[in-house]
Structures are given as C-alpha cells and as structure tokens.
XYZ file of C-alpha atoms in Angstrom:
385
model
C -43.384 -8.524 36.933
C -45.446 -9.908 39.543
C -47.522 -12.953 39.208
C -50.905 -12.882 40.374
C -51.820 -16.262 42.063
C -55.560 -15.789 41.641
C -55.439 -14.897 38.206
C -52.960 -18.026 37.355
C -55.654 -20.278 39.253
C -58.327 -19.246 37.372
C -56.589 -19.618 34.172
C -55.613 -23.094 34.829
C -59.355 -24.010 35.283
C -59.473 -24.169 31.453
C -55.816 -24.969 30.831
C -53.814 -27.070 32.836
C -50.508 -24.926 31.226
C -50.045 -21.609 32.215
C -47.122 -19.770 30.407
C -46.381 -15.863 31.760
C -46.613 -13.738 28.545
C -43.168 -12.292 28.665
C -41.894 -16.184 28.821
C -44.051 -16.840 25.864
C -42.154 -18.426 22.611
C -38.946 -19.099 24.734
C -39.575 -22.646 26.078
C -38.967 -25.456 23.743
C -42.492 -26.018 21.954
C -41.794 -29.408 21.194
C -41.337 -30.242 24.921
C -43.753 -28.513 25.870
C -46.252 -30.226 23.771
C -44.849 -33.474 25.089
C -45.344 -32.573 28.404
C -48.934 -31.869 27.735
C -49.470 -35.042 26.144
C -48.429 -36.899 28.709
C -50.233 -34.782 31.227
C -53.676 -35.640 29.467
C -52.883 -39.290 29.898
C -52.417 -39.490 33.600
C -55.051 -40.504 36.168
C -54.681 -37.177 38.070
C -54.641 -33.747 37.890
C -51.157 -32.097 37.220
C -50.945 -28.197 36.337
C -47.877 -26.503 35.018
C -47.075 -22.877 35.476
C -44.148 -21.213 33.774
C -42.942 -17.985 34.846
C -40.329 -15.300 33.762
C -38.442 -15.627 37.104
C -34.831 -16.446 38.139
C -35.833 -17.917 41.409
C -39.175 -19.505 41.721
C -41.452 -18.844 44.871
C -42.943 -21.875 46.362
C -45.305 -19.777 48.596
C -46.519 -18.311 45.241
C -46.934 -21.700 44.052
C -48.826 -22.563 47.247
C -51.391 -20.160 46.794
C -51.975 -21.038 42.943
C -52.426 -24.351 44.574
C -55.126 -23.356 47.477
C -56.948 -20.680 44.742
C -57.170 -23.903 42.267
C -58.724 -25.949 44.794
C -55.762 -27.736 46.117
C -56.053 -31.018 44.738
C -53.479 -32.486 42.316
C -49.569 -31.752 41.339
C -48.609 -28.472 40.977
C -45.168 -27.843 38.710
C -43.304 -24.193 38.673
C -40.917 -23.771 36.050
C -38.812 -20.935 34.240
C -37.125 -20.370 31.102
C -33.676 -21.753 32.740
C -33.415 -24.662 34.787
C -35.428 -24.249 37.863
C -38.068 -26.113 38.874
C -40.459 -26.853 42.067
C -43.484 -28.602 42.844
C -46.204 -28.793 45.180
C -49.037 -31.474 45.708
C -51.512 -32.241 47.498
C -54.337 -35.550 47.428
C -56.936 -35.404 50.211
C -57.467 -38.837 51.612
C -55.398 -40.534 48.964
C -52.325 -41.204 51.053
C -50.733 -43.982 48.871
C -50.934 -41.689 45.751
C -49.420 -38.500 47.761
C -46.493 -41.197 48.720
C -45.972 -42.131 44.841
C -45.939 -38.763 43.419
C -43.422 -37.318 46.248
C -41.159 -40.831 45.415
C -41.224 -39.915 42.078
C -39.869 -36.550 42.572
C -37.120 -37.711 44.915
C -36.210 -40.213 41.811
C -36.330 -37.421 39.388
C -34.054 -34.967 41.453
C -31.355 -37.771 41.688
C -31.626 -38.076 37.807
C -31.184 -34.112 36.872
C -28.152 -32.378 36.308
C -27.672 -28.915 38.139
C -27.988 -27.021 34.678
C -30.404 -29.310 33.015
C -33.302 -27.193 31.091
C -36.671 -26.980 33.132
C -38.588 -28.172 30.235
C -36.263 -31.619 30.523
C -36.593 -31.740 33.962
C -40.651 -31.351 33.416
C -40.949 -34.210 31.136
C -38.620 -36.427 33.088
C -40.823 -35.925 35.962
C -43.984 -36.394 34.226
C -42.545 -39.807 32.441
C -41.875 -41.093 36.079
C -45.620 -39.825 37.121
C -47.027 -42.281 33.966
C -44.524 -44.928 34.507
C -43.923 -44.909 38.239
C -40.333 -46.446 39.280
C -39.927 -47.920 42.814
C -36.911 -47.105 45.099
C -34.679 -49.750 46.580
C -35.290 -50.405 50.518
C -32.185 -48.516 50.785
C -33.520 -45.515 49.128
C -36.517 -45.452 50.408
C -35.672 -45.148 54.219
C -38.468 -44.726 56.506
C -41.855 -43.387 54.901
C -43.216 -40.515 56.656
C -47.196 -39.702 56.785
C -48.329 -37.046 54.283
C -49.843 -33.875 55.703
C -53.387 -33.170 55.007
C -55.412 -34.736 57.950
C -58.541 -32.844 59.149
C -59.064 -32.331 63.042
C -61.841 -33.957 64.323
C -64.691 -31.746 66.038
C -65.707 -32.730 69.532
C -69.057 -32.952 70.699
C -69.627 -30.012 73.520
C -72.860 -31.137 75.174
C -72.402 -31.391 79.136
C -69.250 -30.166 79.173
C -67.697 -27.443 81.391
C -65.697 -24.184 80.263
C -62.357 -25.576 81.537
C -62.896 -28.281 78.954
C -63.289 -25.920 76.311
C -60.181 -24.247 77.224
C -58.435 -27.340 77.516
C -59.186 -28.573 74.003
C -58.310 -25.118 72.525
C -54.953 -25.556 74.103
C -54.711 -29.014 72.949
C -55.996 -28.283 69.480
C -52.959 -25.390 69.287
C -50.026 -27.734 70.382
C -51.401 -30.104 67.647
C -50.824 -27.336 65.198
C -47.787 -26.063 66.611
C -46.266 -29.631 66.476
C -47.523 -30.401 62.949
C -45.630 -27.516 61.518
C -42.539 -28.338 63.497
C -42.943 -31.675 62.034
C -43.358 -30.922 58.314
C -40.647 -28.556 58.572
C -38.312 -31.153 60.435
C -39.442 -33.916 57.626
C -38.956 -31.702 54.552
C -34.957 -30.977 56.318
C -34.443 -34.624 56.862
C -35.770 -35.489 53.597
C -33.273 -33.030 52.125
C -30.402 -34.060 53.648
C -31.107 -37.728 52.865
C -31.142 -36.816 49.418
C -27.877 -35.431 49.520
C -26.715 -38.342 51.507
C -28.403 -40.882 48.839
C -26.635 -39.095 46.017
C -23.464 -40.484 46.970
C -24.768 -44.177 47.990
C -26.487 -44.775 45.079
C -25.935 -48.685 43.943
C -24.277 -49.229 41.088
C -27.238 -50.750 39.074
C -29.262 -47.759 40.132
C -26.813 -45.924 38.713
C -26.901 -47.349 35.535
C -30.584 -47.042 35.513
C -30.170 -43.233 36.457
C -27.978 -42.756 33.681
C -29.882 -44.604 30.699
C -33.138 -42.355 32.063
C -30.577 -39.174 31.399
C -29.579 -40.434 28.118
C -33.181 -40.728 27.305
C -34.121 -37.462 28.208
C -31.112 -35.782 26.160
C -32.007 -37.604 22.990
C -35.567 -36.620 23.132
C -34.096 -32.898 23.830
C -32.171 -33.396 20.646
C -34.690 -34.897 18.700
C -36.824 -31.964 18.883
C -34.295 -29.484 17.885
C -33.288 -31.777 14.670
C -36.535 -31.606 12.860
C -36.434 -27.873 12.251
C -32.425 -27.780 11.038
C -32.711 -30.753 8.864
C -35.784 -28.921 7.096
C -33.946 -25.610 6.679
C -30.623 -27.181 5.354
C -32.927 -29.365 2.697
C -34.541 -25.669 1.951
C -31.134 -23.676 1.706
C -29.791 -26.703 -0.646
C -32.479 -25.556 -3.214
C -31.641 -21.986 -3.288
C -28.934 -20.222 -5.480
C -26.496 -19.674 -2.932
C -23.021 -17.988 -3.647
C -20.133 -19.853 -2.492
C -19.442 -18.612 0.611
C -23.221 -19.307 1.794
C -22.817 -22.370 -0.149
C -19.523 -23.710 2.117
C -21.864 -22.611 5.413
C -24.674 -24.803 4.444
C -22.244 -28.105 3.545
C -20.757 -27.367 7.269
C -24.000 -26.994 8.811
C -24.818 -30.263 7.077
C -21.909 -31.981 8.612
C -22.326 -31.045 11.744
C -26.056 -32.316 11.841
C -25.352 -35.655 10.136
C -22.665 -36.437 12.738
C -25.028 -35.396 15.461
C -27.522 -37.642 14.421
C -25.083 -40.507 14.329
C -24.322 -39.986 17.700
C -27.708 -39.603 18.901
C -28.479 -42.666 16.672
C -25.681 -44.850 18.622
C -27.133 -46.444 21.654
C -23.475 -47.004 22.892
C -23.275 -43.070 22.871
C -22.588 -41.781 26.438
C -23.864 -38.782 28.059
C -20.831 -36.347 27.103
C -20.977 -37.538 23.448
C -24.935 -36.652 23.485
C -23.795 -33.073 24.990
C -21.353 -32.803 22.006
C -24.267 -33.328 19.487
C -26.195 -30.638 21.102
C -22.966 -28.433 20.366
C -22.882 -29.720 16.701
C -26.668 -28.729 16.288
C -26.105 -25.594 17.629
C -23.028 -24.730 15.242
C -25.393 -26.042 12.491
C -28.218 -23.540 13.586
C -25.832 -20.690 13.654
C -24.498 -21.603 10.299
C -27.774 -21.640 8.717
C -28.787 -18.715 10.789
C -25.879 -16.677 9.209
C -26.693 -17.844 5.510
C -30.507 -16.377 6.459
C -29.432 -13.071 7.816
C -27.013 -12.562 4.962
C -29.839 -13.043 2.279
C -32.674 -10.878 4.249
C -30.333 -8.097 5.112
C -27.326 -6.366 5.034
C -24.932 -7.927 7.647
C -24.687 -5.662 11.021
C -24.331 -5.913 14.290
C -27.593 -6.203 14.611
C -28.221 -9.308 12.688
C -24.903 -10.900 14.579
C -26.888 -10.247 17.794
C -30.126 -12.624 16.955
C -27.705 -15.691 15.779
C -27.819 -18.580 18.087
C -24.935 -18.359 21.149
C -22.522 -21.077 21.502
C -23.359 -23.695 24.570
C -21.280 -23.441 27.743
C -17.851 -24.800 27.400
C -17.583 -26.254 30.912
C -20.792 -28.320 30.719
C -22.719 -27.987 27.232
C -25.997 -29.080 29.248
C -26.077 -26.000 31.264
C -27.183 -24.468 28.479
C -26.375 -21.100 26.225
C -23.138 -19.085 26.905
C -23.713 -15.836 28.235
C -20.086 -14.400 28.399
C -16.511 -15.721 28.103
C -13.852 -16.559 30.763
C -10.156 -17.361 30.577
C -8.981 -21.065 30.839
C -5.645 -22.952 30.914
C -5.181 -25.105 28.044
C -2.294 -26.997 27.181
C -0.453 -24.100 29.133
C -1.996 -21.381 26.989
C -4.727 -19.112 28.596
C -7.802 -19.193 26.022
C -11.221 -17.573 26.290
C -14.351 -19.657 26.190
C -17.922 -19.317 26.237
C -19.481 -20.232 29.568
C -23.030 -19.862 30.910
C -24.001 -17.244 33.796
C -23.253 -19.874 36.514
C -20.111 -20.999 35.350
C -18.878 -17.493 35.138
C -20.031 -16.898 38.815
C -18.032 -19.991 39.946
C -14.872 -18.749 37.969
C -15.430 -15.109 39.415
C -15.746 -16.396 43.210
C -12.801 -18.871 42.553
C -15.195 -22.070 43.410
C -14.897 -25.512 41.801
C -16.171 -25.621 38.016
C -19.184 -28.057 37.209
C -17.507 -29.655 34.446
C -19.490 -32.255 32.710
C -18.113 -36.024 33.454
C -16.412 -38.248 31.017
C -16.604 -41.365 32.819
C -15.243 -40.861 36.707
C -13.762 -37.355 35.981
C -13.944 -33.997 34.673
C -13.906 -34.174 30.296
C -11.134 -31.652 30.329
C -9.069 -34.325 32.115
C -9.362 -36.822 29.366
C -8.152 -37.376 25.993
C -11.512 -37.448 23.881
C -12.194 -35.094 20.985
C -14.394 -33.017 23.211
C -11.731 -32.553 25.676
C -8.906 -31.730 22.637
C -11.094 -29.226 21.595
C -13.086 -28.073 24.555
C -16.246 -28.701 22.312
C -15.062 -26.863 19.550
C -13.945 -23.570 21.576
C -10.313 -24.179 20.920
C -7.910 -25.592 18.190
C -9.538 -26.771 14.718
C -12.942 -26.774 13.607
C -14.888 -29.584 15.658
C -16.515 -31.015 12.525
C -12.852 -31.667 11.051
C -11.636 -33.015 14.090
C -14.569 -35.461 14.389
C -14.032 -36.645 10.524
C -9.943 -37.427 11.786
C -11.478 -39.686 14.544
C -13.765 -41.436 11.968
C -17.024 -40.025 13.394
C-alpha cells in the first residue's frame, strides 16, 4: 500500500500519531500509549508515523515533514524493528543538536532486533530526560542545516554582478549538499567506531537503560496474562486444561520474579519474555479448545515461539537446524536469523556476559530457551528459580 505524504501530514495536524490502517492492532498498545504520554510532556513537537513496510522510506518521511510545516521531530516506525528519524528546528541550533545527540545515544543502546515500539520509547525517554555524551563520544560538533541565504540589494549594480551572485549562490548550494552528505557519512562511521570504543562506565549505563526498556516491555505484557489466568482458574476446566493453566501460572510467576530482581541480566529478561510467551500460548490453547473444536485454523492463531538465537529479535517465522550437544535439532528462528543461516553468515546470538549465550552453561543455554530438552519451567525449578 502506498502512503500519501500529504494525507499523513494532514492527519498529523489533529493527532501527532499516525498509524497506517493495515498496521492497526499489531503494535503494542501499552507502549504506544506510553509513547503518546511522553510526547505530550515534551516542550517541542514530536510526530510518530507507523507504516506497514519492511523498509522505511526516509524520502517519504521528509515529504511528510515538509507538508506538515517542517518544524519538530518526525519518527517513522514499522511493525517490526525499523525506526528512522527526521528533525528540523529553524533558528534553534542548540535544540537541533540536543535532539540529534539523543538519537545517537539511543542508537548505541538498541539491539538490531529491538522492536520498533521499544526503540520509540527509549528515544522519547531520552528526549524527556536528555543525556550528555562524554567528550570522547561527542567529537567535533557540526553546524545544523537550515540556514537561509540572504538576499542582496541590487541598486546600482551591473548585469555581471547578478551573474556572479547567481554563480556564487549555486556554488554555496552545491557545497551545502556535499557537506551535508559528507557529514552524515562521517557521523555514521563515527557511530560504528564508537560502538567499540565506549568506556566501561558508559557501557554500564547503556546496559542499565536497555534492561529498563526490556522491563517496561515485559510489564506491558503481563497484566493481560495475569488477568486471563485468574479468570480461567475460576472456570470448570477439565484435567488437561487445568494442567495447562497451572503451567501458564508457573511460567508467569517465574517471569515476574526475574523481572522484579534488579540483578537480572538482559539474557534473564529475554528468558522472562520466553516464559510469558509460553504462558500466553497455554492460555490461548485453553481458550481455543473452549470456543471451538481443535483444528488447524485454531492452532494457526496461537502465539508463536520467540527466536531461539535471540528472543529479543521477536516472533519466530520458521525453524532451522542447529547442532546442540552433537545432535542436530530444529529450533524456531526469526526471519533475519533464518536468512543469516541460509547465507552462512554469523548468527546474531544474544550474549551472556562477553560471549554468545549458547557457549555458556546457563539454563537458557542448556535448553536453548526451552527449544530442546525438558520443559523450561521444570528446568528453572531445578535451579531453584
């Protein structure tokens, strides 16, 4: 579906959040509500455009910005993990630099597969509570684009002067375009370099912010699951359904303990997401069995597993064969990891400390987040969780 920039800009005049119709209902409502609340407390305008596209169009975002008047921050997200930003503040250089710096900090905090709604809230939190980079990170600041060309009084001048001025203006425009592109390229390269040069103190802060974002994502998903478990426990369920509800309750309670533990690492919070997805599936199976006969149509609507390589990548789209304990097993993976597997690229494992989690001896590694071996909840109970 083609997005009309002028139509989107018109919609933004009454609501700063535009969600493409085909994407409605698929974005996390709690995180979107949180984003709107944060936007409403900012001192400048932020607009969010959610589109149903795999690859975001920065040119389209710029067109939307122009049609809407140009001022403010324009953030485009999709239903996956993509996010792009365009910002412009006329005659507000310091604000322009501040907003750009927060985006740079946010990009250092995100994972490749972090959901776009989580990225959006991380960025908005930084807008609301700006962080400052160290001198080592900041580098040399560049002037923001947006300055106007001054007009010249032509009284008493000759035709050659007009020609000279026109050539000069053209040269300035060309130089400005070249400078902007070069600056963006240098900024991108600098971010890549700094990704591997961040001091330990900053890395600790970044990881803390990532865990905070993960906790917010998980907390947004738990209320509905808890309410549904309470509701099902009051029903007259048969033995198999009662067993599923009990398993979902166990998974939910362990997930909550992990989230509430301030010492939990990112990999543990990823495991909590897996447990909540398991609880949601058990509940959905009970609901599907009570509303209609079991069949392929009912099963297809059940929540799918999260990516085994990195649960933060999101929902699995297929399975692939991995070698675990010398035995080939098929595990659920996201589309990106499946593509990496097929192209023989290095898999983007979630890390446990300083190495891919699969190389460790945690319960997550032993079970591949529940994809192999015994039931994940049982394995966690054995470890005293």
